[in-house]
Amino acid sequence: MGTDQADEPRPVRTTPARASESGRQQRDGTAFTGAFGTKTGSSDLLFVEGQLPESDGRLRVDEPPSRQLERCLANLESELERRGRTADDVLKLTLYLAEMDAYEDVDETYQSYFDETHPARTTVGVCDLLGGAAVTVDAVVAIE
């Protein structure tokens, strides 16, 4: 006969203080891109990931989140231009935000960046981003 599971004590569940906890990061600096891919198979989509608020080779983490998003979007635009695309080709943007209190300001920046049609967007609250950034973005872009 098996043991009666009803007699076993149930583990106590506790609620974490934060929704997520800081852990390993995918890269240690803006120059190291080991864990970030550049192509995922044969597709009519381009995946641009890990756009940080970088300028002149350094992260601008001392700026407010809305300004950091401007830098992320400018870097995304540069990457799109390099590949013959524009912001109009962005189908979906994922915005990672370390300070959810900054959501409204960041949302204004997002809305002003795109013309009339905004791509689908997901905003994900995180506890930490690379280098102490407040914002980073990933994009799914139409190639054709």
PDB file of C-alpha atoms in Angstrom:
ATOM      1  CA  MET A   1       0.000   0.000   0.000  1.00  0.00           C
ATOM      2  CA  GLY A   2       1.121   3.554  -0.715  1.00  0.00           C
ATOM      3  CA  THR A   3       1.435   6.330   1.779  1.00  0.00           C
ATOM      4  CA  ASP A   4      -1.497   8.577   2.382  1.00  0.00           C
ATOM      5  CA  GLN A   5      -0.590  12.007   1.014  1.00  0.00           C
ATOM      6  CA  ALA A   6      -3.209  13.640   3.207  1.00  0.00           C
ATOM      7  CA  ASP A   7      -1.059  12.819   6.258  1.00  0.00           C
ATOM      8  CA  GLU A   8       2.045  14.538   4.838  1.00  0.00           C
ATOM      9  CA  PRO A   9       2.570  18.173   5.847  1.00  0.00           C
ATOM     10  CA  ARG A  10       2.087  20.668   3.067  1.00  0.00           C
ATOM     11  CA  PRO A  11       4.900  23.093   2.344  1.00  0.00           C
ATOM     12  CA  VAL A  12       4.301  26.639   3.547  1.00  0.00           C
ATOM     13  CA  ARG A  13       4.105  29.096   0.685  1.00  0.00           C
ATOM     14  CA  THR A  14       5.399  32.564   1.244  1.00  0.00           C
ATOM     15  CA  THR A  15       4.918  35.575  -0.941  1.00  0.00           C
ATOM     16  CA  PRO A  16       8.198  37.077  -2.134  1.00  0.00           C
ATOM     17  CA  ALA A  17       8.841  40.719  -1.334  1.00  0.00           C
ATOM     18  CA  ARG A  18       9.233  41.403  -5.072  1.00  0.00           C
ATOM     19  CA  ALA A  19       7.631  39.902  -8.134  1.00  0.00           C
ATOM     20  CA  SER A  20      11.061  38.818  -9.331  1.00  0.00           C
ATOM     21  CA  GLU A  21      14.486  38.687  -7.837  1.00  0.00           C
ATOM     22  CA  SER A  22      17.825  39.754  -9.200  1.00  0.00           C
ATOM     23  CA  GLY A  23      19.842  36.878 -10.571  1.00  0.00           C
ATOM     24  CA  ARG A  24      22.275  36.073 -13.337  1.00  0.00           C
ATOM     25  CA  GLN A  25      22.376  38.474 -16.211  1.00  0.00           C
ATOM     26  CA  GLN A  26      22.915  37.437 -19.796  1.00  0.00           C
ATOM     27  CA  ARG A  27      25.897  39.664 -20.396  1.00  0.00           C
ATOM     28  CA  ASP A  28      28.373  41.601 -18.267  1.00  0.00           C
ATOM     29  CA  GLY A  29      28.749  44.736 -20.347  1.00  0.00           C
ATOM     30  CA  THR A  30      27.495  46.504 -23.382  1.00  0.00           C
ATOM     31  CA  ALA A  31      30.276  45.050 -25.558  1.00  0.00           C
ATOM     32  CA  PHE A  32      29.645  41.381 -24.705  1.00  0.00           C
ATOM     33  CA  THR A  33      26.783  39.925 -26.728  1.00  0.00           C
ATOM     34  CA  GLY A  34      27.290  36.195 -26.198  1.00  0.00           C
ATOM     35  CA  ALA A  35      23.759  35.316 -25.123  1.00  0.00           C
ATOM     36  CA  PHE A  36      21.980  37.560 -27.598  1.00  0.00           C
ATOM     37  CA  GLY A  37      21.109  36.096 -30.980  1.00  0.00           C
ATOM     38  CA  THR A  38      21.142  37.892 -34.292  1.00  0.00           C
ATOM     39  CA  LYS A  39      19.074  35.499 -36.394  1.00  0.00           C
ATOM     40  CA  THR A  40      16.493  32.862 -35.578  1.00  0.00           C
ATOM     41  CA  GLY A  41      16.040  30.583 -38.536  1.00  0.00           C
ATOM     42  CA  SER A  42      14.659  31.454 -41.923  1.00  0.00           C
ATOM     43  CA  SER A  43      11.760  33.837 -41.535  1.00  0.00           C
ATOM     44  CA  ASP A  44      10.191  37.032 -42.762  1.00  0.00           C
ATOM     45  CA  LEU A  45      10.734  38.455 -39.270  1.00  0.00           C
ATOM     46  CA  LEU A  46      13.738  40.138 -37.719  1.00  0.00           C
ATOM     47  CA  PHE A  47      14.253  39.933 -33.949  1.00  0.00           C
ATOM     48  CA  VAL A  48      16.155  42.867 -32.462  1.00  0.00           C
ATOM     49  CA  GLU A  49      16.904  42.321 -28.810  1.00  0.00           C
ATOM     50  CA  GLY A  50      18.596  43.991 -25.884  1.00  0.00           C
ATOM     51  CA  GLN A  51      18.463  47.620 -27.009  1.00  0.00           C
ATOM     52  CA  LEU A  52      19.874  49.516 -24.043  1.00  0.00           C
ATOM     53  CA  PRO A  53      20.139  53.274 -23.315  1.00  0.00           C
ATOM     54  CA  GLU A  54      23.660  53.424 -24.758  1.00  0.00           C
ATOM     55  CA  SER A  55      25.359  56.439 -26.240  1.00  0.00           C
ATOM     56  CA  ASP A  56      29.012  56.824 -27.186  1.00  0.00           C
ATOM     57  CA  GLY A  57      29.734  53.320 -25.935  1.00  0.00           C
ATOM     58  CA  ARG A  58      28.393  53.725 -22.419  1.00  0.00           C
ATOM     59  CA  LEU A  59      25.106  53.195 -20.645  1.00  0.00           C
ATOM     60  CA  ARG A  60      23.310  56.396 -19.653  1.00  0.00           C
ATOM     61  CA  VAL A  61      21.738  55.053 -16.456  1.00  0.00           C
ATOM     62  CA  ASP A  62      21.941  58.432 -14.714  1.00  0.00           C
ATOM     63  CA  GLU A  63      19.113  59.750 -16.899  1.00  0.00           C
ATOM     64  CA  PRO A  64      15.379  59.402 -16.152  1.00  0.00           C
ATOM     65  CA  PRO A  65      13.609  56.326 -17.580  1.00  0.00           C
ATOM     66  CA  SER A  66      11.808  58.336 -20.283  1.00  0.00           C
ATOM     67  CA  ARG A  67      15.142  59.671 -21.608  1.00  0.00           C
ATOM     68  CA  GLN A  68      16.623  56.176 -21.398  1.00  0.00           C
ATOM     69  CA  LEU A  69      13.752  54.912 -23.543  1.00  0.00           C
ATOM     70  CA  GLU A  70      14.488  57.658 -26.089  1.00  0.00           C
ATOM     71  CA  ARG A  71      18.046  56.335 -26.313  1.00  0.00           C
ATOM     72  CA  CYS A  72      16.840  52.723 -26.600  1.00  0.00           C
ATOM     73  CA  LEU A  73      14.498  53.680 -29.427  1.00  0.00           C
ATOM     74  CA  ALA A  74      17.229  55.704 -31.168  1.00  0.00           C
ATOM     75  CA  ASN A  75      19.495  52.635 -30.983  1.00  0.00           C
ATOM     76  CA  LEU A  76      16.662  50.483 -32.315  1.00  0.00           C
ATOM     77  CA  GLU A  77      16.174  52.940 -35.173  1.00  0.00           C
ATOM     78  CA  SER A  78      19.896  52.759 -36.021  1.00  0.00           C
ATOM     79  CA  GLU A  79      19.723  48.970 -36.082  1.00  0.00           C
ATOM     80  CA  LEU A  80      16.620  49.101 -38.296  1.00  0.00           C
ATOM     81  CA  GLU A  81      18.292  51.532 -40.720  1.00  0.00           C
ATOM     82  CA  ARG A  82      21.325  49.263 -40.883  1.00  0.00           C
ATOM     83  CA  ARG A  83      18.995  46.489 -42.038  1.00  0.00           C
ATOM     84  CA  GLY A  84      16.955  48.618 -44.447  1.00  0.00           C
ATOM     85  CA  ARG A  85      13.909  48.904 -42.168  1.00  0.00           C
ATOM     86  CA  THR A  86      12.098  51.738 -40.374  1.00  0.00           C
ATOM     87  CA  ALA A  87      10.010  52.111 -37.222  1.00  0.00           C
ATOM     88  CA  ASP A  88       6.933  51.477 -39.418  1.00  0.00           C
ATOM     89  CA  ASP A  89       8.164  47.888 -39.867  1.00  0.00           C
ATOM     90  CA  VAL A  90       8.104  47.153 -36.104  1.00  0.00           C
ATOM     91  CA  LEU A  91       5.279  44.700 -35.404  1.00  0.00           C
ATOM     92  CA  LYS A  92       5.808  44.198 -31.664  1.00  0.00           C
ATOM     93  CA  LEU A  93       7.899  45.874 -29.016  1.00  0.00           C
ATOM     94  CA  THR A  94       8.660  44.446 -25.593  1.00  0.00           C
ATOM     95  CA  LEU A  95       9.604  47.097 -23.074  1.00  0.00           C
ATOM     96  CA  TYR A  96      11.390  45.970 -19.915  1.00  0.00           C
ATOM     97  CA  LEU A  97      10.993  48.534 -17.158  1.00  0.00           C
ATOM     98  CA  ALA A  98      12.809  48.423 -13.813  1.00  0.00           C
ATOM     99  CA  GLU A  99      10.783  51.299 -12.325  1.00  0.00           C
ATOM    100  CA  MET A 100       7.076  50.719 -12.848  1.00  0.00           C
ATOM    101  CA  ASP A 101       6.372  54.107 -11.241  1.00  0.00           C
ATOM    102  CA  ALA A 102       7.837  55.619 -14.423  1.00  0.00           C
ATOM    103  CA  TYR A 103       5.271  53.863 -16.639  1.00  0.00           C
ATOM    104  CA  GLU A 104       3.252  56.982 -17.561  1.00  0.00           C
ATOM    105  CA  ASP A 105       6.326  59.033 -18.531  1.00  0.00           C
ATOM    106  CA  VAL A 106       7.759  56.133 -20.518  1.00  0.00           C
ATOM    107  CA  ASP A 107       4.382  55.587 -22.191  1.00  0.00           C
ATOM    108  CA  GLU A 108       4.355  59.219 -23.379  1.00  0.00           C
ATOM    109  CA  THR A 109       7.823  58.744 -24.877  1.00  0.00           C
ATOM    110  CA  TYR A 110       6.702  55.520 -26.572  1.00  0.00           C
ATOM    111  CA  GLN A 111       3.601  57.135 -28.055  1.00  0.00           C
ATOM    112  CA  SER A 112       5.530  60.117 -29.387  1.00  0.00           C
ATOM    113  CA  TYR A 113       8.120  57.903 -31.098  1.00  0.00           C
ATOM    114  CA  PHE A 114       5.732  56.083 -33.425  1.00  0.00           C
ATOM    115  CA  ASP A 115       3.496  57.828 -35.931  1.00  0.00           C
ATOM    116  CA  GLU A 116      -0.226  57.066 -36.096  1.00  0.00           C
ATOM    117  CA  THR A 117       0.048  53.285 -35.940  1.00  0.00           C
ATOM    118  CA  HIS A 118       1.730  51.881 -32.865  1.00  0.00           C
ATOM    119  CA  PRO A 119       3.083  48.339 -32.851  1.00  0.00           C
ATOM    120  CA  ALA A 120       1.751  45.846 -30.360  1.00  0.00           C
ATOM    121  CA  ARG A 121       3.546  46.327 -27.054  1.00  0.00           C
ATOM    122  CA  THR A 122       4.127  44.410 -23.886  1.00  0.00           C
ATOM    123  CA  THR A 123       5.579  46.147 -20.838  1.00  0.00           C
ATOM    124  CA  VAL A 124       7.315  43.836 -18.384  1.00  0.00           C
ATOM    125  CA  GLY A 125       8.240  45.008 -14.895  1.00  0.00           C
ATOM    126  CA  VAL A 126      11.616  43.666 -13.788  1.00  0.00           C
ATOM    127  CA  CYS A 127      13.733  44.200 -10.721  1.00  0.00           C
ATOM    128  CA  ASP A 128      17.078  44.651 -12.493  1.00  0.00           C
ATOM    129  CA  LEU A 129      18.437  45.375 -15.944  1.00  0.00           C
ATOM    130  CA  LEU A 130      21.934  45.171 -17.287  1.00  0.00           C
ATOM    131  CA  GLY A 131      24.256  47.868 -15.984  1.00  0.00           C
ATOM    132  CA  GLY A 132      21.542  49.415 -13.811  1.00  0.00           C
ATOM    133  CA  ALA A 133      19.481  50.598 -16.787  1.00  0.00           C
ATOM    134  CA  ALA A 134      15.862  51.513 -16.109  1.00  0.00           C
ATOM    135  CA  VAL A 135      14.671  50.451 -19.593  1.00  0.00           C
ATOM    136  CA  THR A 136      15.549  48.055 -22.405  1.00  0.00           C
ATOM    137  CA  VAL A 137      13.569  47.024 -25.485  1.00  0.00           C
ATOM    138  CA  ASP A 138      13.240  44.063 -27.845  1.00  0.00           C
ATOM    139  CA  ALA A 139      11.472  44.314 -31.192  1.00  0.00           C
ATOM    140  CA  VAL A 140       9.927  41.979 -33.742  1.00  0.00           C
ATOM    141  CA  VAL A 141      10.250  43.560 -37.166  1.00  0.00           C
ATOM    142  CA  ALA A 142       8.715  42.665 -40.535  1.00  0.00           C
ATOM    143  CA  ILE A 143      11.346  42.062 -43.211  1.00  0.00           C
ATOM    144  CA  GLU A 144       8.964  41.922 -46.179  1.00  0.00           C
TER     145      GLU A 144
END
